[in-house]
Amino acid sequence: GAGVSQSPRYKVAKRGRDVALRCDSISGHVTLYWYRQTLGQGSEVLTYSQSDAQRDKSGRPSGRFSAERPERSVSTLKIQRTEQGDSAVYLCASSLVAGGPCEQFFGPGTRLTVL
Amino acid sequence: RKEVEQDPGPFNVPEGATVAFNCTYSNSASQSFFWYRQDCRKEPKLLMSVYSSGNEDGRFTAQLNRASQYISLLIRDSKLSDSATYLCVGGGGFKTIFGAGTRLFVKA
């Protein structure tokens, strides 16, 4: 069956511009996570949401990062006023249950380069 | 101090060797732990869950020591295909923390 997909796979943005990254999760999965992965620093969670939340409950609140969930299995991570330090791979993951770390299924990631 | 710490390696081992990774965590409230495997330029994939009683899956054994706050992964009879980065993951509630990963290279 279809897994988690992300688009675009690669994104180049000029510093200061806003970007939007899309994640299509697995149908029926409740929780969606966004991670930022950088070489040598591993992965950090940016935000997560449950399907019944209209607004994301950010695991790591940051004014420039926000996520929207227009449909149960779709999430869009928005980064405002990108900075060079935002260059990283952004991974989306979904899990079947609400709350609690559990098996997460990851998308292939979007590699963002901010110039 | 990072909440989840791993030795980044790399570990270079010959085929057939036994290799062990350790991971320490600082948040005693962490409830669940996992090992994920990540191949180069691929997404992380769950390798196995970690329980206090230990968890064995073929050549892989994971163990959790709550008193010392560390998690271990043992790989026996390593294969070339085991070459990857192994991520230690812990958390509770919605909080999920990844370690930076330990790189393993298995050589013929």
XYZ file of N, CA and C in Angstrom:
669
model
N 0.822 -1.198 0.000
C 0.000 0.000 0.000
C 0.854 1.245 0.000
N 0.236 2.382 -0.187
C 0.969 3.632 -0.247
C 1.476 3.986 1.137
N 2.693 4.476 1.172
C 3.268 4.928 2.434
C 3.127 6.419 2.554
N 3.999 7.020 3.316
C 4.011 8.460 3.496
C 4.789 9.077 2.335
N 4.206 10.073 1.729
C 4.914 10.749 0.636
C 5.067 12.219 0.961
N 6.110 12.809 0.392
C 6.376 14.219 0.621
C 6.704 14.885 -0.704
N 6.345 16.156 -0.782
C 6.699 16.914 -1.981
C 6.940 18.372 -1.616
N 7.849 19.042 -2.310
C 8.748 18.443 -3.299
C 9.840 17.633 -2.609
N 10.586 16.873 -3.345
C 11.704 16.133 -2.747
C 12.899 17.048 -2.529
N 13.030 18.044 -3.375
C 14.124 19.005 -3.244
C 13.559 20.416 -3.431
N 14.062 21.330 -2.611
C 13.587 22.697 -2.699
C 14.763 23.635 -2.451
N 14.924 24.592 -3.343
C 15.932 25.630 -3.160
C 15.198 26.949 -2.997
N 15.533 27.675 -1.944
C 14.841 28.935 -1.690
C 15.846 30.022 -1.381
N 15.501 31.211 -1.767
C 16.337 32.359 -1.417
C 16.029 32.768 0.017
N 17.050 33.160 0.715
C 16.904 33.583 2.100
C 15.841 34.669 2.203
N 14.987 34.510 3.183
C 13.945 35.496 3.406
C 12.599 35.118 2.798
N 12.617 34.142 1.883
C 11.364 33.729 1.262
C 10.648 32.712 2.147
N 9.350 32.604 1.948
C 8.561 31.590 2.642
C 8.521 30.318 1.794
N 8.503 29.161 2.445
C 8.381 27.894 1.723
C 7.290 27.054 2.373
N 6.710 26.183 1.579
C 5.688 25.265 2.081
C 6.032 23.858 1.619
N 6.067 22.935 2.541
C 6.398 21.549 2.256
C 5.175 20.691 2.557
N 4.903 19.744 1.670
C 3.684 18.954 1.817
C 3.979 17.529 2.238
N 3.085 16.978 3.038
C 3.186 15.586 3.468
C 1.832 14.922 3.301
N 1.820 13.777 2.638
C 0.619 12.952 2.542
C 0.864 11.700 3.376
N 0.144 11.579 4.450
C 0.401 10.457 5.355
C -0.467 9.260 4.978
N -0.371 8.243 5.800
C -1.101 7.005 5.547
C -2.542 7.162 6.026
N -3.454 6.755 5.197
C -4.867 6.881 5.538
C -5.169 6.173 6.859
N -5.868 6.872 7.743
C -6.215 6.269 9.023
C -5.251 6.595 10.138
N -4.087 7.093 9.790
C -3.133 7.478 10.827
C -3.584 8.754 11.504
N -3.361 8.793 12.807
C -3.919 9.861 13.621
C -2.951 11.021 13.808
N -1.716 10.692 14.103
C -0.758 11.732 14.475
C 0.257 11.952 13.363
N 0.521 13.204 13.086
C 1.522 13.579 12.082
C 2.635 14.363 12.765
N 3.845 14.048 12.419
C 5.010 14.741 12.977
C 5.831 15.346 11.842
N 6.438 16.455 12.136
C 7.445 17.022 11.240
C 8.771 17.069 11.993
N 9.835 16.564 11.352
C 11.169 16.575 11.919
C 12.102 17.341 11.003
N 13.115 17.914 11.614
C 14.199 18.494 10.832
C 15.440 17.657 11.122
N 16.092 17.227 10.067
C 17.265 16.379 10.224
C 18.464 17.057 9.592
N 19.495 17.252 10.408
C 20.727 17.849 9.899
C 21.885 16.912 10.178
N 22.880 16.963 9.338
C 24.023 16.064 9.447
C 24.724 16.302 10.763
N 24.888 15.240 11.506
C 25.628 15.329 12.755
C 24.801 15.736 13.951
N 23.629 16.289 13.721
C 22.795 16.716 14.839
C 21.540 15.868 14.968
N 21.349 14.964 14.052
C 20.193 14.088 14.177
C 18.911 14.778 13.826
N 17.860 14.232 14.371
C 16.531 14.716 14.041
C 15.890 15.376 15.243
N 15.237 16.484 15.028
C 14.481 17.126 16.099
C 13.053 17.335 15.622
N 12.128 17.116 16.527
C 10.739 17.289 16.137
C 10.419 18.774 16.094
N 9.740 19.180 15.052
C 9.343 20.574 14.894
C 7.926 20.789 15.391
N 7.057 19.896 14.997
C 5.662 20.043 15.370
C 4.942 18.730 15.167
N 3.810 18.590 15.781
C 3.012 17.398 15.596
C 1.550 17.796 15.701
N 0.684 16.947 15.237
C -0.741 17.240 15.356
C -1.532 15.947 15.419
N -2.614 16.029 16.140
C -3.589 14.945 16.154
C -4.680 15.287 15.165
N -5.378 14.277 14.728
C -6.349 14.501 13.669
C -7.501 15.371 14.113
N -7.753 15.427 15.414
C -8.904 16.195 15.855
C -8.525 17.630 16.208
N -7.305 17.988 15.959
C -6.871 19.344 16.297
C -6.942 20.222 15.063
N -7.565 21.344 15.181
C -7.605 22.277 14.070
C -6.272 22.994 13.902
N -5.610 23.179 15.022
C -4.316 23.830 14.969
C -3.281 22.874 15.560
N -2.101 22.925 15.054
C -1.069 22.018 15.518
C -0.634 22.346 16.932
N -0.319 21.324 17.657
C 0.249 21.489 18.987
C 1.755 21.360 18.799
N 2.411 22.450 18.761
C 3.820 22.416 18.421
C 4.639 21.781 19.522
N 5.433 20.816 19.152
C 6.348 20.207 20.106
C 7.527 21.122 20.359
N 7.770 21.981 19.443
C 8.892 22.895 19.589
C 8.467 24.232 19.006
N 7.749 25.023 19.789
C 7.162 26.250 19.242
C 8.199 27.171 18.632
N 7.912 27.622 17.460
C 8.799 28.576 16.824
C 7.964 29.439 15.927
N 8.158 30.735 16.018
C 7.308 31.641 15.267
C 7.373 31.440 13.780
N 8.514 31.015 13.262
C 8.645 30.915 11.798
C 8.139 29.581 11.262
N 7.973 28.602 12.123
C 7.546 27.276 11.684
C 6.097 27.038 12.107
N 5.299 26.609 11.178
C 3.922 26.267 11.502
C 3.474 25.164 10.574
N 2.483 24.438 11.001
C 1.962 23.361 10.170
C 0.454 23.458 10.108
N -0.081 23.148 8.982
C -1.524 23.122 8.793
C -1.933 21.725 8.365
N -3.154 21.400 8.687
C -3.632 20.067 8.334
C -4.999 20.214 7.670
N -5.003 20.594 6.405
C -6.261 20.840 5.712
C -7.137 19.594 5.571
N -6.501 18.441 5.569
C -7.241 17.172 5.518
C -6.592 16.237 6.521
N -7.284 15.216 6.889
C -6.779 14.318 7.932
C -5.435 13.709 7.567
N -5.238 13.413 6.307
C -3.996 12.744 5.919
C -3.047 13.661 5.161
N -3.244 14.950 5.277
C -2.368 15.903 4.597
C -1.889 16.950 5.592
N -0.609 17.242 5.545
C -0.065 18.305 6.380
C 0.876 19.161 5.538
N 0.868 20.436 5.821
C 1.774 21.356 5.142
C 2.607 22.072 6.195
N 3.922 21.935 6.080
C 4.832 22.663 6.964
C 5.222 23.961 6.281
N 5.000 25.056 6.967
C 5.341 26.360 6.402
C 6.496 26.964 7.185
N 7.469 27.427 6.454
C 8.614 28.109 7.053
C 8.629 29.525 6.509
N 8.504 30.475 7.412
C 8.490 31.874 6.987
C 9.882 32.470 7.082
N 10.155 33.374 6.190
C 11.417 34.136 6.218
C 12.604 33.191 6.421
N 12.761 32.297 5.486
C 13.794 31.272 5.622
C 15.174 31.875 5.867
N 15.946 31.129 6.637
C 17.325 31.500 6.947
C 18.234 30.373 6.459
N 19.495 30.709 6.280
C 20.424 29.687 5.794
C 20.491 28.503 6.749
N 20.316 28.754 8.015
C 20.332 27.683 8.999
C 19.153 26.743 8.894
N 18.171 27.100 8.085
C 17.025 26.221 7.881
C 17.327 25.117 6.876
N 18.468 25.202 6.218
C 18.843 24.167 5.254
C 18.968 22.836 5.981
N 18.185 21.865 5.555
C 18.132 20.570 6.234
C 17.211 19.663 5.440
N 17.095 18.445 5.916
C 16.080 17.543 5.381
C 14.892 17.575 6.333
N 13.719 17.795 5.798
C 12.505 17.850 6.602
C 11.730 16.561 6.381
N 11.576 15.832 7.464
C 10.912 14.530 7.410
C 9.526 14.622 8.025
N 8.600 14.016 7.359
C 7.242 13.888 7.885
C 7.061 12.431 8.322
N 6.376 12.242 9.424
C 6.103 10.883 9.897
C 4.681 10.819 10.418
N 4.087 9.656 10.310
C 2.739 9.497 10.852
C 2.674 8.226 11.683
N 1.752 8.220 12.617
C 1.559 7.022 13.430
C 0.077 6.752 13.596
N -0.207 5.498 13.865
C -1.596 5.049 13.914
C -2.322 5.533 15.159
N -1.555 5.756 16.241
C -2.197 6.077 17.500
C -1.977 7.541 17.855
N -2.770 7.997 18.803
C -2.648 9.366 19.293
C -1.808 9.363 20.548
N -0.780 10.164 20.571
C 0.031 10.280 21.771
C 0.964 9.114 21.968
N 2.004 9.343 22.680
C 2.958 8.291 23.002
C 3.841 7.973 21.821
N 5.124 7.887 22.037
C 6.005 7.500 20.937
C 5.700 6.064 20.550
N 5.545 5.819 19.328
C 5.200 4.498 18.836
C 5.766 4.401 17.441
N 5.488 3.313 16.805
C 6.046 3.138 15.478
C 5.587 4.267 14.573
N 6.542 4.912 13.982
C 6.249 6.007 13.071
C 6.722 5.619 11.684
N 5.968 5.991 10.723
C 6.306 5.734 9.328
C 6.736 7.053 8.711
N 7.908 7.022 8.158
C 8.490 8.257 7.648
C 8.324 8.389 6.147
N 8.182 9.627 5.716
C 8.257 9.931 4.298
C 9.704 10.025 3.875
N 9.949 10.184 2.579
C 11.318 10.223 2.066
C 12.047 11.521 2.382
N 11.309 12.525 2.827
C 11.932 13.784 3.194
C 11.982 14.785 2.061
N 12.058 16.043 2.438
C 12.292 17.145 1.492
C 13.611 17.795 1.880
N 14.520 17.822 0.935
C 15.817 18.477 1.192
C 15.693 19.944 0.825
N 15.774 20.797 1.828
C 15.663 22.245 1.629
C 17.044 22.874 1.680
N 17.335 23.658 0.679
C 18.580 24.437 0.646
C 18.215 25.903 0.571
N 18.676 26.664 1.538
C 18.405 28.096 1.561
C 19.690 28.832 1.188
N 19.603 29.607 0.127
C 20.792 30.312 -0.365
C 20.875 31.734 0.168
N 23.339 19.420 27.707
C 23.449 17.982 27.402
C 22.220 17.544 26.590
N 22.436 16.760 25.545
C 21.318 16.299 24.735
C 20.524 15.267 25.507
N 19.228 15.217 25.236
C 18.385 14.266 25.958
C 18.689 12.822 25.585
N 19.076 12.605 24.358
C 19.437 11.258 23.904
C 20.811 11.358 23.251
N 21.761 10.634 23.752
C 23.124 10.720 23.226
C 23.627 9.370 22.741
N 24.282 9.428 21.605
C 24.877 8.221 21.024
C 26.292 8.527 20.576
N 27.117 7.514 20.547
C 28.439 7.621 19.957
C 28.241 7.662 18.443
N 28.676 8.730 17.771
C 28.426 8.835 16.334
C 29.187 7.817 15.497
N 30.246 7.221 16.081
C 31.063 6.279 15.325
C 31.989 7.017 14.371
N 32.344 6.477 13.217
C 31.769 5.240 12.693
C 32.376 3.982 13.308
N 31.580 2.954 13.329
C 32.050 1.634 13.707
C 32.368 0.882 12.407
N 33.607 0.471 12.270
C 34.020 -0.309 11.106
C 34.288 -1.731 11.560
N 33.476 -2.679 11.116
C 33.621 -4.054 11.577
C 33.651 -4.996 10.386
N 34.323 -6.133 10.529
C 34.318 -7.121 9.442
C 33.013 -7.907 9.464
N 32.689 -8.436 8.323
C 31.503 -9.289 8.219
C 31.593 -10.421 9.232
N 30.476 -10.708 9.887
C 30.466 -11.798 10.854
C 30.734 -11.367 12.275
N 31.181 -10.139 12.440
C 31.505 -9.656 13.787
C 30.236 -9.338 14.572
N 30.409 -9.250 15.872
C 29.327 -8.784 16.754
C 29.643 -7.350 17.143
N 28.649 -6.507 17.038
C 28.863 -5.096 17.352
C 27.746 -4.620 18.269
N 28.095 -3.754 19.202
C 27.109 -3.248 20.162
C 27.126 -1.729 20.187
N 25.943 -1.161 20.231
C 25.796 0.289 20.356
C 25.095 0.594 21.672
N 25.525 1.669 22.285
C 24.837 2.138 23.479
C 24.266 3.523 23.241
N 23.246 3.826 23.974
C 22.589 5.117 23.873
C 22.165 5.503 25.291
N 22.433 6.720 25.684
C 22.020 7.155 27.017
C 20.964 8.240 26.903
N 20.071 8.264 27.854
C 19.034 9.293 27.858
C 19.023 9.977 29.213
N 18.644 11.242 29.190
C 18.737 12.016 30.420
C 17.378 12.256 31.078
N 16.305 12.083 30.339
C 14.988 12.363 30.886
C 14.385 11.083 31.464
N 14.352 10.996 32.763
C 13.853 9.775 33.396
C 12.358 9.569 33.147
N 11.690 10.613 32.653
C 10.257 10.482 32.354
C 10.020 9.776 31.030
N 11.076 9.573 30.269
C 10.914 8.883 28.991
C 10.344 7.497 29.234
N 9.372 7.148 28.426
C 8.655 5.897 28.682
C 8.951 4.811 27.661
N 9.127 5.221 26.435
C 9.266 4.235 25.359
C 10.530 4.501 24.574
N 11.116 3.413 24.094
C 12.368 3.534 23.361
C 12.357 2.626 22.140
N 13.046 3.090 21.112
C 13.088 2.352 19.856
C 14.465 2.490 19.245
N 14.801 1.555 18.399
C 15.941 1.702 17.507
C 15.395 1.802 16.090
N 15.847 2.836 15.376
C 15.522 2.996 13.972
C 16.796 2.812 13.169
N 16.622 2.351 11.948
C 17.742 2.233 11.033
C 17.512 3.225 9.905
N 18.577 3.913 9.528
C 18.470 4.859 8.425
C 19.605 4.635 7.444
N 19.251 4.330 6.219
C 20.243 4.206 5.163
C 20.509 5.582 4.578
N 21.655 5.702 3.934
C 22.071 6.996 3.419
C 21.014 7.606 2.514
N 20.626 8.817 2.826
C 19.662 9.584 2.032
C 18.294 8.911 1.961
N 18.009 8.098 2.959
C 16.688 7.470 3.055
C 16.046 7.888 4.367
N 14.758 7.594 4.508
C 14.093 7.939 5.746
C 14.362 6.881 6.816
N 14.256 7.250 8.107
C 14.417 6.260 9.180
C 13.302 5.220 9.126
N 13.667 3.995 9.431
C 12.670 2.924 9.513
C 12.846 2.192 10.829
N 11.715 1.856 11.434
C 11.765 1.192 12.731
C 12.486 -0.146 12.620
N 13.454 -0.345 13.484
C 14.173 -1.619 13.550
C 13.545 -2.502 14.631
N 13.450 -1.941 15.830
C 12.811 -2.696 16.906
C 12.506 -1.809 18.100
N 11.529 -2.253 18.867
C 11.204 -1.581 20.117
C 12.138 -2.104 21.203
N 12.254 -1.346 22.270
C 13.166 -1.724 23.354
C 12.378 -1.847 24.629
N 12.476 -2.988 25.280
C 11.751 -3.227 26.520
C 12.742 -3.517 27.641
N 12.306 -3.298 28.860
C 13.174 -3.589 30.006
C 13.535 -5.069 30.051
N 12.651 -5.885 29.572
C 12.898 -7.337 29.603
C 13.775 -7.777 28.447
N 14.124 -6.831 27.581
C 14.939 -7.197 26.427
C 14.062 -7.608 25.266
N 14.592 -7.431 24.088
C 13.842 -7.756 22.884
C 14.808 -8.310 21.852
N 14.523 -9.495 21.362
C 15.416 -10.130 20.398
C 14.659 -10.401 19.111
N 15.302 -10.087 18.011
C 14.697 -10.321 16.700
C 15.796 -10.797 15.776
N 15.921 -12.108 15.658
C 16.972 -12.666 14.803
C 18.347 -12.318 15.340
N 19.114 -11.621 14.543
C 20.479 -11.273 14.942
C 20.547 -10.021 15.816
N 19.445 -9.408 16.038
C 19.395 -8.137 16.762
C 18.794 -8.330 18.165
N 19.474 -7.743 19.134
C 18.980 -7.769 20.513
C 19.028 -6.355 21.081
N 17.915 -5.915 21.631
C 17.855 -4.582 22.244
C 17.534 -4.722 23.714
N 18.113 -3.859 24.486
C 17.896 -3.918 25.936
C 17.778 -2.505 26.500
N 16.965 -2.393 27.530
C 16.776 -1.115 28.212
C 17.175 -1.277 29.664
N 18.003 -0.369 30.150
C 18.402 -0.361 31.549
C 17.939 0.965 32.141
N 16.796 0.926 32.819
C 16.210 2.165 33.343
C 17.041 2.743 34.488
N 17.641 1.875 35.279
C 18.423 2.366 36.419
C 19.599 3.210 35.949
N 20.246 2.751 34.891
C 21.406 3.474 34.366
C 21.040 4.386 33.206
N 19.791 4.328 32.803
C 19.291 5.186 31.725
C 20.085 4.995 30.432
N 20.213 3.745 30.014
C 20.809 3.519 28.710
C 20.090 2.400 27.990
N 20.228 2.464 26.677
C 19.627 1.484 25.774
C 20.752 0.888 24.944
N 20.679 -0.362 24.666
C 21.722 -0.994 23.869
C 21.111 -1.739 22.689
N 21.925 -1.868 21.661
C 21.562 -2.676 20.489
C 22.752 -3.553 20.165
N 22.518 -4.833 20.073
C 23.568 -5.797 19.755
C 23.239 -6.429 18.412
N 24.210 -6.427 17.530
C 24.042 -7.068 16.228
C 25.056 -8.204 16.139
N 24.552 -9.408 16.000
C 25.420 -10.579 15.870
C 25.583 -10.947 14.405
N 26.728 -11.596 14.096
C 26.967 -12.089 12.737
C 26.629 -11.003 11.717
N 27.255 -9.857 11.850
C 26.896 -8.708 11.023
C 27.085 -9.003 9.534
N 26.196 -8.444 8.753
C 26.185 -8.584 7.297
C 26.549 -7.251 6.650
N 26.975 -7.327 5.418
C 27.281 -6.106 4.668
C 26.053 -5.192 4.639
N 24.887 -5.804 4.553
C 23.650 -5.027 4.452
C 23.254 -4.347 5.752
N 23.986 -4.642 6.832
C 23.706 -3.954 8.097
C 24.314 -2.557 8.121
N 25.143 -2.245 7.154
C 25.773 -0.919 7.094
C 24.686 0.153 6.983
N 24.648 1.011 7.961
C 23.607 2.041 8.013
C 23.882 2.907 9.234
N 23.006 3.873 9.460
C 23.046 4.656 10.694
C 21.930 4.160 11.594
N 22.226 3.932 12.837
C 21.259 3.414 13.790
C 20.899 4.532 14.769
N 19.609 4.848 14.789
C 19.108 5.959 15.590
C 18.414 5.444 16.838
N 18.809 5.983 17.970
C 18.172 5.660 19.237
C 17.068 6.689 19.466
N 15.896 6.240 19.821
C 14.751 7.141 19.952
C 14.053 6.888 21.270
N 13.759 7.961 21.982
C 13.037 7.814 23.233
C 12.016 8.909 23.388
N 11.093 8.709 24.287
C 10.120 9.758 24.510
C 8.963 9.321 25.368
N 8.077 10.276 25.592
C 6.855 10.021 26.325
C 5.832 11.052 25.916
N 4.575 10.695 25.966
C 3.554 11.616 25.484
C 3.794 11.897 24.020
N 3.735 13.138 23.621
C 3.990 13.478 22.237
C 5.459 13.808 21.993
N 6.237 13.735 23.032
C 7.625 14.133 22.882
C 8.455 12.952 22.406
N 9.043 13.082 21.261
C 9.891 12.033 20.703
C 11.249 12.631 20.408
N 12.274 12.050 20.979
C 13.622 12.576 20.820
C 14.488 11.543 20.114
N 15.137 11.986 19.054
C 16.050 11.128 18.321
C 17.473 11.411 18.757
N 18.272 10.368 18.851
C 19.705 10.566 18.966
C 20.261 10.937 17.598
N 21.503 11.376 17.583
C 22.107 11.801 16.318
C 22.478 10.631 15.430
N 22.479 9.427 15.998
C 22.747 8.253 15.185
C 24.176 7.742 15.318
N 24.326 6.444 15.163
C 25.633 5.792 15.156
C 25.818 5.143 13.788
N 26.903 5.488 13.135
C 27.138 4.923 11.803
C 27.898 3.608 11.895
N 27.417 2.639 11.158
C 28.044 1.321 11.115
C 28.447 1.000 9.684
N 29.697 0.593 9.513
C 30.175 0.101 8.216
C 30.628 -1.338 8.418
N 30.013 -2.243 7.702
C 30.412 -3.646 7.749
C 31.186 -3.946 6.465
N 32.403 -4.459 6.633
C 33.263 -4.682 5.479
C 33.468 -6.161 5.227
N 33.641 -6.486 3.955
C 33.874 -7.888 3.574
C 35.261 -8.336 3.992
